[in-house]
Coordinates of C-alpha atoms in Angstrom, one line a residue:
Chain B
M219 CA 33.7 150.6 118.0
T220 CA 30.1 150.6 119.3
G221 CA 30.6 149.0 122.7
T222 CA 29.8 151.1 125.7
L223 CA 31.8 149.1 128.3
P224 CA 35.6 148.8 128.4
A225 CA 37.1 145.4 127.7
P226 CA 39.0 143.8 130.6
A227 CA 42.4 145.5 130.7
T228 CA 44.5 142.4 130.4
T229 CA 42.3 140.2 128.2
D230 CA 42.1 140.4 124.4
L231 CA 38.5 139.2 123.7
A232 CA 39.8 137.4 120.6
D233 CA 41.5 134.9 123.0
L234 CA 38.4 134.0 124.9
T235 CA 36.3 130.9 124.2
A236 CA 32.6 131.3 123.3
T237 CA 31.7 130.2 126.8
E238 CA 33.9 132.8 128.3
L239 CA 32.6 135.5 126.0
L240 CA 29.0 134.7 126.9
A241 CA 29.9 134.9 130.6
A242 CA 31.5 138.3 130.0
F243 CA 28.5 139.5 128.1
A244 CA 26.2 138.4 130.9
A245 CA 28.4 140.0 133.5
G246 CA 28.5 143.2 131.6
T247 CA 32.3 143.3 131.3
A248 CA 32.3 143.1 127.5
T249 CA 29.9 143.5 124.6
P250 CA 29.4 141.6 121.4
S251 CA 30.5 144.7 119.5
Q252 CA 33.8 144.7 121.4
A253 CA 34.2 141.0 120.7
V254 CA 33.6 141.5 117.0
E255 CA 36.1 144.3 116.9
A256 CA 38.7 142.2 118.6
C257 CA 38.2 139.3 116.2
L258 CA 38.4 141.7 113.2
A259 CA 41.6 143.1 114.6
R260 CA 43.0 139.6 114.9
V261 CA 42.0 138.8 111.3
A262 CA 43.8 142.0 110.2
A263 CA 46.9 141.0 112.2
T264 CA 47.2 137.4 111.1
D265 CA 45.4 136.6 107.9
E266 CA 47.8 137.9 105.4
V267 CA 50.2 135.1 106.3
H268 CA 47.7 132.3 107.2
N269 CA 44.9 132.8 104.6
A270 CA 42.0 131.4 106.7
V271 CA 39.4 133.9 105.5
L272 CA 37.9 133.7 102.1
L273 CA 35.3 136.4 102.6
L274 CA 35.3 138.9 105.6
L275 CA 31.9 140.1 106.5
A276 CA 32.9 143.0 108.7
D277 CA 30.0 145.4 108.1
R278 CA 27.4 142.7 108.4
A279 CA 29.1 141.4 111.6
R280 CA 29.2 144.9 113.2
A281 CA 25.5 145.4 112.5
A282 CA 24.6 142.0 114.0
A283 CA 26.8 142.7 117.0
A284 CA 25.0 146.0 117.6
E285 CA 21.7 144.1 117.7
S286 CA 23.2 141.6 120.1
D287 CA 24.4 144.5 122.3
A288 CA 20.8 145.6 122.5
R289 CA 19.5 142.1 123.3
W290 CA 21.9 141.7 126.1
A291 CA 20.9 145.1 127.5
A292 CA 17.2 144.2 127.1
G293 CA 17.6 140.8 128.8
T294 CA 16.5 138.9 125.6
A295 CA 19.8 137.3 124.7
R296 CA 19.7 134.0 122.8
P297 CA 22.1 131.0 123.3
L298 CA 24.9 132.3 121.2
E299 CA 24.0 136.0 121.4
G300 CA 26.9 138.1 120.1
V301 CA 29.4 135.3 119.7
P302 CA 31.4 135.6 116.4
Y303 CA 31.7 132.5 114.2
G304 CA 33.0 131.4 110.8
L305 CA 31.5 129.0 108.3
K306 CA 33.5 126.8 106.0
D307 CA 32.8 128.0 102.5
I308 CA 30.8 125.0 101.4
V309 CA 28.0 126.0 103.7
A310 CA 25.3 128.0 101.9
T311 CA 24.6 131.5 103.0
A312 CA 21.7 133.5 101.5
G313 CA 23.0 136.5 99.6
I314 CA 26.6 135.8 100.4
T315 CA 29.0 134.1 98.0
T316 CA 29.6 130.4 98.7
T317 CA 32.5 129.2 96.6
G318 CA 33.1 125.6 97.7
G319 CA 36.7 126.7 97.5
S320 CA 36.5 126.3 93.7
S321 CA 36.9 128.5 90.7
L322 CA 33.8 126.7 89.3
F323 CA 31.7 128.4 92.0
S324 CA 33.6 131.6 92.5
D325 CA 30.5 133.7 91.8
F326 CA 27.8 131.5 93.3
V327 CA 25.4 133.3 95.6
P328 CA 22.8 131.0 97.2
T329 CA 19.3 132.3 97.8
E330 CA 18.8 130.2 101.0
D331 CA 20.8 129.6 104.2
A332 CA 22.0 126.1 105.0
A333 CA 19.9 124.7 107.8
L334 CA 22.8 124.9 110.3
A335 CA 23.7 128.4 109.2
A336 CA 20.1 129.6 109.8
R337 CA 20.2 127.9 113.3
L338 CA 23.4 129.7 114.2
A339 CA 22.0 133.0 113.1
D340 CA 18.7 132.4 114.9
A341 CA 20.6 131.6 118.1
G342 CA 22.2 135.1 118.0
G343 CA 25.6 134.1 116.6
V344 CA 27.4 136.7 114.5
L345 CA 28.7 135.5 111.2
L346 CA 32.2 137.1 110.8
A347 CA 33.6 135.3 107.8
K348 CA 33.4 132.6 105.2
L349 CA 36.4 130.4 105.7
S350 CA 38.9 128.6 103.4
T351 CA 38.4 125.0 102.4
F352 CA 40.1 122.5 100.2
E353 CA 38.3 122.6 96.9
F354 CA 34.8 121.0 97.3
A355 CA 36.1 119.6 100.6
C356 CA 38.3 117.1 98.8
G357 CA 41.1 118.9 97.1
G358 CA 44.7 119.5 98.2
A359 CA 46.4 121.9 100.6
V360 CA 47.3 124.2 97.8
N361 CA 44.1 125.6 96.6
R362 CA 45.0 127.0 93.2
T363 CA 42.2 129.5 93.1
F364 CA 42.5 130.9 96.7
G365 CA 45.9 129.8 97.8
P366 CA 47.1 127.6 100.6
T367 CA 46.0 128.0 104.2
R368 CA 49.0 128.0 106.5
N369 CA 49.2 126.3 109.9
P370 CA 49.3 128.8 112.8
W371 CA 51.8 126.6 114.6
D372 CA 54.2 126.6 111.6
P373 CA 53.3 128.4 108.4
Q374 CA 55.4 125.9 106.3
R375 CA 53.0 123.2 107.3
T376 CA 49.4 122.5 106.3
T377 CA 46.4 123.0 108.6
G378 CA 45.1 119.8 107.1
G379 CA 41.7 119.8 105.7
S380 CA 39.4 120.0 104.3
S381 CA 38.2 122.5 106.9
S382 CA 41.5 124.4 106.6
G383 CA 40.2 127.9 107.2
S384 CA 38.2 126.8 110.2
G385 CA 41.3 125.2 111.8
A386 CA 43.5 128.2 111.2
A387 CA 40.9 130.9 112.1
L388 CA 40.2 129.2 115.5
A389 CA 43.9 128.6 116.4
L390 CA 44.7 132.3 115.5
G391 CA 41.8 133.7 117.6
Q392 CA 40.0 135.1 114.6
V393 CA 36.8 133.5 115.8
P394 CA 35.9 131.3 118.8
L395 CA 33.6 129.0 116.9
A396 CA 33.6 127.6 113.4
I397 CA 31.8 125.1 111.4
G398 CA 33.7 122.3 109.6
T399 CA 32.5 119.3 107.6
D400 CA 33.9 115.8 107.7
T401 CA 33.6 113.1 105.0
G402 CA 36.9 111.3 105.9
G403 CA 38.2 113.4 108.8
S404 CA 37.9 117.0 107.6
I405 CA 36.7 118.3 111.0
R406 CA 39.1 116.1 113.0
I407 CA 42.2 116.4 110.9
P408 CA 42.5 120.2 111.0
A409 CA 41.4 120.2 114.7
A410 CA 44.3 117.8 115.4
F411 CA 46.9 119.7 113.3
C412 CA 45.9 123.1 114.8
G413 CA 45.5 122.1 118.4
L414 CA 41.7 122.5 118.6
T415 CA 38.7 120.5 119.7
G416 CA 36.3 119.3 117.1
I417 CA 33.4 116.8 116.9
K418 CA 31.9 114.9 114.1
A419 CA 28.7 114.0 115.7
T420 CA 26.6 110.9 114.9
H421 CA 25.6 110.7 111.2
G422 CA 22.3 112.6 111.0
R423 CA 22.8 114.6 114.1
V424 CA 23.4 117.9 112.2
P425 CA 21.3 118.5 109.1
R426 CA 23.3 118.8 105.9
H427 CA 20.7 120.7 103.9
G428 CA 22.5 123.5 102.2
V429 CA 26.0 122.0 102.7
M430 CA 27.7 121.1 99.4
G431 CA 27.8 117.3 99.3
L432 CA 30.8 115.2 98.6
S433 CA 29.5 111.7 99.6
W434 CA 26.0 111.5 100.9
T435 CA 26.5 108.5 103.2
M436 CA 29.8 109.7 104.6
D437 CA 29.3 113.5 104.9
H438 CA 28.9 115.2 108.3
A439 CA 28.9 118.8 109.5
G440 CA 29.8 119.9 113.0
P441 CA 31.5 122.2 115.5
M442 CA 35.1 123.2 115.8
A443 CA 36.3 125.3 118.7
R444 CA 39.0 125.8 121.3
S445 CA 37.3 123.7 124.1
V446 CA 35.0 120.8 124.6
A447 CA 32.5 123.1 126.3
D448 CA 32.3 125.3 123.2
C449 CA 31.7 122.3 120.9
A450 CA 28.8 121.2 123.2
L451 CA 27.4 124.7 123.1
M452 CA 27.5 124.9 119.3
L453 CA 26.2 121.4 118.8
D454 CA 23.2 122.1 121.0
V455 CA 22.3 124.9 118.6
I456 CA 22.8 123.2 115.2
A457 CA 21.6 119.6 116.1
G458 CA 18.1 118.4 115.5
P459 CA 15.7 117.1 112.8
D460 CA 15.2 118.9 109.5
P461 CA 12.6 117.7 107.0
R462 CA 14.9 118.6 104.1
D463 CA 17.5 116.0 105.3
P464 CA 15.9 112.6 105.7
T465 CA 18.9 111.3 107.7
T466 CA 18.5 113.7 110.6
L467 CA 18.0 112.4 114.1
P468 CA 15.5 113.5 116.8
L469 CA 16.7 115.7 119.6
E470 CA 18.0 114.0 122.8
A471 CA 16.2 114.5 126.1
E472 CA 19.1 116.6 127.5
P473 CA 21.3 119.2 125.9
F474 CA 24.9 118.2 125.3
T475 CA 26.1 120.9 127.6
A476 CA 24.4 118.9 130.5
A477 CA 27.2 116.3 130.1
L478 CA 29.9 118.8 130.9
G479 CA 31.3 118.3 134.4
R480 CA 29.8 114.9 134.8
D481 CA 31.9 112.6 137.0
V482 CA 33.7 110.2 134.7
T483 CA 35.1 108.0 137.5
G484 CA 34.7 104.4 136.6
M485 CA 33.8 105.0 133.0
R486 CA 35.5 102.5 130.7
V487 CA 37.2 103.4 127.5
A488 CA 38.2 100.8 124.8
R489 CA 41.7 100.9 123.3
P490 CA 42.2 99.2 119.9
R491 CA 45.9 98.6 119.5
G492 CA 45.8 97.2 116.0
F493 CA 45.2 99.1 112.7
L494 CA 44.1 102.3 114.5
E495 CA 47.4 102.5 116.3
G496 CA 49.5 101.2 113.4
G497 CA 51.8 103.3 111.2
M498 CA 52.5 106.0 113.8
H499 CA 55.5 108.3 114.0
P500 CA 57.4 107.1 117.1
A501 CA 57.3 110.5 118.8
V502 CA 53.5 110.8 118.2
A503 CA 53.1 107.2 119.5
A504 CA 55.0 108.2 122.7
A505 CA 52.8 111.3 123.1
H506 CA 49.8 109.1 122.7
E507 CA 50.9 106.9 125.6
A508 CA 51.4 109.9 127.8
A509 CA 47.9 111.2 126.9
L510 CA 46.3 107.9 127.7
A511 CA 48.0 108.0 131.1
E512 CA 46.4 111.5 131.6
L513 CA 43.0 110.2 130.6
A514 CA 43.3 107.3 133.0
A515 CA 44.3 109.7 135.8
T516 CA 40.8 111.3 135.5
G517 CA 39.4 108.0 136.9
V518 CA 38.7 106.3 133.6
E519 CA 39.5 102.6 133.1
I520 CA 41.2 101.9 129.7
V521 CA 40.8 98.3 128.4
D522 CA 42.3 96.7 125.3
V523 CA 39.9 95.6 122.6
E524 CA 40.3 94.2 119.0
L525 CA 38.9 95.6 115.8
P526 CA 40.3 92.8 113.5
T527 CA 39.0 94.0 110.1
F528 CA 39.1 97.7 110.4
D529 CA 41.9 97.9 107.9
L530 CA 39.2 97.0 105.4
A531 CA 36.9 99.7 106.8
A532 CA 39.3 102.3 105.4
V533 CA 39.3 100.7 102.0
A534 CA 35.5 100.4 101.9
S535 CA 35.2 104.0 103.0
W536 CA 37.3 105.3 100.1
W537 CA 35.4 103.2 97.6
I538 CA 32.1 104.7 98.8
I539 CA 33.5 108.2 98.7
Y540 CA 34.9 107.7 95.2
A541 CA 31.6 106.5 93.8
E542 CA 29.3 109.0 95.5
M543 CA 31.8 111.9 94.8
L544 CA 31.7 111.1 91.0
S545 CA 27.9 111.0 91.1
L546 CA 27.6 114.3 93.0
H547 CA 30.1 116.0 90.8
E548 CA 28.8 114.7 87.5
A549 CA 27.6 118.1 86.4
H550 CA 31.1 119.4 86.1
A551 CA 33.1 116.2 85.8
D552 CA 34.0 117.3 82.2
R553 CA 35.8 120.3 83.7
I554 CA 38.3 118.3 85.6
E555 CA 41.1 120.4 84.1
D556 CA 39.7 123.4 86.1
R557 CA 40.0 121.5 89.4
D558 CA 42.8 121.5 91.9
E559 CA 45.3 118.7 91.3
M560 CA 44.4 116.6 94.2
G561 CA 40.6 116.9 93.8
A562 CA 41.1 116.0 90.2
S563 CA 43.2 113.0 91.2
L564 CA 40.5 111.7 93.6
L565 CA 37.8 112.3 91.0
G566 CA 39.9 110.6 88.4
A567 CA 40.1 107.5 90.6
A568 CA 36.3 107.3 90.9
P569 CA 35.7 105.4 87.6
F570 CA 37.7 102.5 88.8
V571 CA 35.0 101.7 91.3
S572 CA 32.2 99.6 89.6
A573 CA 28.6 99.7 90.8
A574 CA 29.1 96.2 92.2
D575 CA 32.2 97.4 94.1
Y576 CA 30.3 100.3 95.5
L577 CA 27.4 98.2 96.7
R578 CA 29.8 95.6 98.1
A579 CA 31.4 98.4 100.2
L580 CA 27.9 99.5 101.4
R581 CA 27.1 95.9 102.3
L582 CA 30.2 95.9 104.5
R583 CA 29.1 98.9 106.5
P584 CA 26.7 97.1 108.9
R585 CA 29.4 94.5 109.6
F586 CA 31.9 97.2 110.7
Q587 CA 29.2 98.8 112.8
R588 CA 28.6 95.5 114.6
E589 CA 32.3 94.9 114.9
L590 CA 32.7 98.3 116.6
A591 CA 29.6 97.7 118.8
D592 CA 31.0 94.4 119.9
A593 CA 34.4 95.8 120.7
M594 CA 32.8 98.6 122.7
A595 CA 30.6 96.3 124.7
G596 CA 30.8 97.3 128.4
C597 CA 32.6 100.5 127.5
D598 CA 31.5 104.1 127.2
A599 CA 33.8 105.1 124.4
L600 CA 36.8 104.1 122.3
V601 CA 40.1 106.0 122.2
T602 CA 42.6 106.3 119.3
P603 CA 45.2 108.7 118.3
A604 CA 43.6 111.5 116.3
M605 CA 46.6 111.6 114.0
T606 CA 49.5 109.2 113.3
S607 CA 51.9 111.9 112.1
L608 CA 52.7 115.6 112.4
P609 CA 51.2 118.0 109.9
P610 CA 53.0 117.7 106.6
L611 CA 54.9 120.5 104.9
I612 CA 52.7 122.2 102.3
A613 CA 53.2 120.9 98.8
P614 CA 51.0 120.0 95.8
Q615 CA 51.4 116.3 96.6
M616 CA 52.0 116.2 100.4
V617 CA 53.6 113.3 102.3
S618 CA 53.5 112.4 106.0
D619 CA 56.7 111.5 107.9
L620 CA 56.2 108.3 109.9
G621 CA 59.8 108.3 111.2
D622 CA 61.4 105.7 109.0
H623 CA 59.4 106.2 105.9
E624 CA 56.9 108.6 104.2
V625 CA 53.4 107.9 103.0
P626 CA 50.9 110.0 101.0
W627 CA 49.4 112.3 103.5
L628 CA 45.8 111.2 103.2
E629 CA 46.8 107.7 103.9
A630 CA 48.2 108.8 107.3
A631 CA 45.7 111.6 108.0
C632 CA 42.5 109.5 107.4
R633 CA 43.7 106.2 108.9
T634 CA 42.0 106.9 112.3
S635 CA 39.2 109.1 111.1
V636 CA 37.5 107.7 108.0
P637 CA 36.4 104.4 109.5
F638 CA 34.1 106.4 111.8
N639 CA 32.5 108.2 108.9
L640 CA 31.7 104.7 107.6
T641 CA 30.1 103.6 110.9
G642 CA 28.5 107.0 111.5
S643 CA 29.8 107.1 115.0
P644 CA 30.3 110.3 116.9
A645 CA 34.0 111.1 117.2
M646 CA 35.7 114.0 119.0
V647 CA 39.3 115.2 118.7
L648 CA 41.0 117.1 121.6
P649 CA 44.5 118.4 122.0
S650 CA 46.8 116.1 124.1
G651 CA 50.3 117.7 123.8
L652 CA 53.0 119.0 121.6
V653 CA 55.6 117.1 119.6
E654 CA 58.4 119.1 118.0
G655 CA 56.3 122.2 118.7
M656 CA 53.3 120.9 116.8
P657 CA 50.0 119.8 118.4
V658 CA 49.0 116.1 118.8
S659 CA 45.6 114.9 119.8
L660 CA 43.4 112.1 121.1
Q661 CA 40.2 110.9 119.4
L662 CA 37.3 109.7 121.5
V663 CA 34.7 107.6 119.6
G664 CA 31.2 107.0 121.0
R665 CA 28.2 104.8 120.4
P666 CA 25.7 106.2 117.9
R667 CA 23.7 109.1 119.5
D668 CA 25.9 109.0 122.6
E669 CA 27.8 112.3 122.1
A670 CA 27.1 113.0 125.8
S671 CA 29.7 110.4 127.0
L672 CA 32.3 112.1 124.7
F673 CA 31.5 115.5 126.1
A674 CA 31.8 114.2 129.7
L675 CA 35.1 112.4 129.0
G676 CA 36.5 115.3 127.0
A677 CA 35.5 117.9 129.5
A678 CA 37.1 115.9 132.3
Y679 CA 40.3 115.6 130.3
Q680 CA 40.4 119.3 129.6
A681 CA 39.7 120.1 133.3
A682 CA 42.7 118.0 134.2
T683 CA 45.1 119.2 131.5
D684 CA 46.0 122.4 129.8
H685 CA 46.8 121.2 126.3
H686 CA 43.8 123.0 124.9
M687 CA 44.9 126.3 126.4
R688 CA 48.1 126.4 124.5
R689 CA 48.3 128.9 121.7
P690 CA 50.6 129.1 118.6
P691 CA 53.9 131.0 119.0
V692 CA 52.7 133.6 116.5
L693 CA 50.2 134.9 119.1
A694 CA 52.9 135.4 121.8
R695 CA 53.1 139.0 122.7
Chain O
M220 CA 37.7 93.9 79.2
S221 CA 41.5 93.5 79.3
A222 CA 43.2 93.4 82.7
D223 CA 46.1 95.4 81.4
P224 CA 46.0 98.7 83.3
T225 CA 47.2 100.6 80.2
V226 CA 44.0 99.5 78.5
V227 CA 41.6 99.5 81.5
V228 CA 42.5 102.9 83.0
P229 CA 42.1 105.0 79.8
A230 CA 38.9 103.1 78.9
L231 CA 37.3 103.8 82.3
L232 CA 38.3 107.4 82.2
T233 CA 36.8 107.8 78.8
A234 CA 33.6 106.1 79.8
A235 CA 33.3 108.5 82.8
G236 CA 33.9 111.5 80.6
L237 CA 37.1 112.4 82.5
A238 CA 40.2 113.7 80.7
P239 CA 43.0 114.2 83.2
S240 CA 46.5 115.1 82.1
A241 CA 48.8 112.4 80.6
E242 CA 50.9 112.6 83.8
E243 CA 47.9 111.9 86.0
V244 CA 46.8 109.0 83.8
A245 CA 50.3 107.6 84.1
V246 CA 50.0 107.7 87.9
M247 CA 46.6 106.1 87.8
I248 CA 47.9 103.3 85.6
A249 CA 50.8 102.7 88.0
E250 CA 48.4 102.7 91.0
Y251 CA 45.7 100.6 89.4
P252 CA 47.0 97.1 90.4
A253 CA 47.0 98.1 94.1
R254 CA 43.5 99.5 93.8
A255 CA 42.3 96.3 92.2
Q256 CA 43.9 94.3 95.0
A257 CA 42.2 96.5 97.6
I258 CA 38.8 95.9 95.9
E259 CA 39.5 92.1 95.9
A260 CA 39.9 92.3 99.7
L261 CA 36.4 93.6 100.0
W262 CA 35.0 90.7 98.0
A263 CA 36.8 88.3 100.3
V264 CA 34.3 89.0 103.1
E265 CA 31.8 86.4 102.0
A266 CA 29.1 87.1 104.5
A267 CA 28.8 90.7 103.3
R268 CA 26.7 89.5 100.3
Y269 CA 23.7 89.0 102.7
E270 CA 23.9 92.5 104.2
E271 CA 21.6 95.4 103.1
P272 CA 23.4 98.0 101.0
C273 CA 22.1 101.0 102.9
V274 CA 22.2 103.9 100.4
V275 CA 20.5 106.0 103.0
F276 CA 21.8 104.7 106.3
R277 CA 21.5 105.3 110.0
A278 CA 24.3 105.1 112.4
E279 CA 22.5 102.5 114.6
P280 CA 23.5 99.0 113.1

């Protein structure tokens, strides 16, 4: 260990959020090197069972942390100086293997960092590990090359995905920050299943240059963390225009962290009770009602709205993903037998979408955007359950238990998430309780480019509740 | 082309250069009618024919 100051006697630095670590570094009660050692110790203690880490970068992280120690001592610390983080292994890292979670890329070493990876490093973050992912961000929970990632709350259950390693690593305290990607819910599903906070920001908010593509009009990259404040901190670093990604948005006038602590009294939140609250496990539905009561208790007014055709939004979303996925994967479509079973099944469904069907789905996108905008008129955000069921048991073909029947797990998992990939809306998931010992969550959806309202509402909810503070039983000491 | 899933599904897979296992093809054949029905629902929204198909899109409608 290279730190010169003792860690607080009763606090394991691996349990702190990024915001808390930065405060400790600033106060001189901990150093980045100590934080990195704590995270490495947590990886050593937990990863054999949970399999969140694909590639541990211990030596590299120790060297970066030593530089951060020096910057804090010299008064030249950057926004994430010394904070350990992990990257989903579809994010390119120069000189470091980037597998995409696939045997087809098991030896692939990029020569250039993804835009967001470079921004995290430039902000002083310490890359600790490349993290597990469903194959190419679209496979199943049982990655046949690298094995399944197991949910920290119950290792028999999936973390969800495709940002499976990001979800498990954060819940286990292996890192306080991680990057996920989200084409149909892949930030929000593992965040919900693992009791975390995650945000898929507005389409174009985070540059995707260097992130392996799955579906170019549906893909998003973004922060996963253990608090709303940490997501805002990370999004401030990775957001912003990039000439290599023509969809990127300009910076906002204020950083997202400025929205934290804003008074939410009188803000209005729209509640669509139709498709987005349909097909829920009864216990999850009851927990959702309790969470809405907690949200209302922060001073927010919740009003009922209608989204009458959003059942079609989910269909259109999948048709776009199928078509764009087959196009992006055309170079190795003939090696489908080397793919994980579920990824192969999804890819196998792609030829059933004709060019006309794909364009029809694209033509529907602006109609769903307007339907959502109309429903949110006069409101600051929209609220839905993040998930309609508990995390499924790990299996090659998983199913979700809805109480009186089971459905294929993606049908349940993406029901409330994928429509907002289609609209490009910002959407944040935050923990809202436990059902049968497993996390359940709320989803807050904002207007395009209005992540600030989500951060204000989410921070107010987390200031009033302690759901995000709960840790999996495996960490009980 | 025939509407028979046992004809359509193998033909489309072949055209796309995909060769999944016989078991997977059997599942796809079984699921094909529901997929076709879902696609039909998209075509039922008549006004969508006048929208721009935004291949590069922005979140602002």
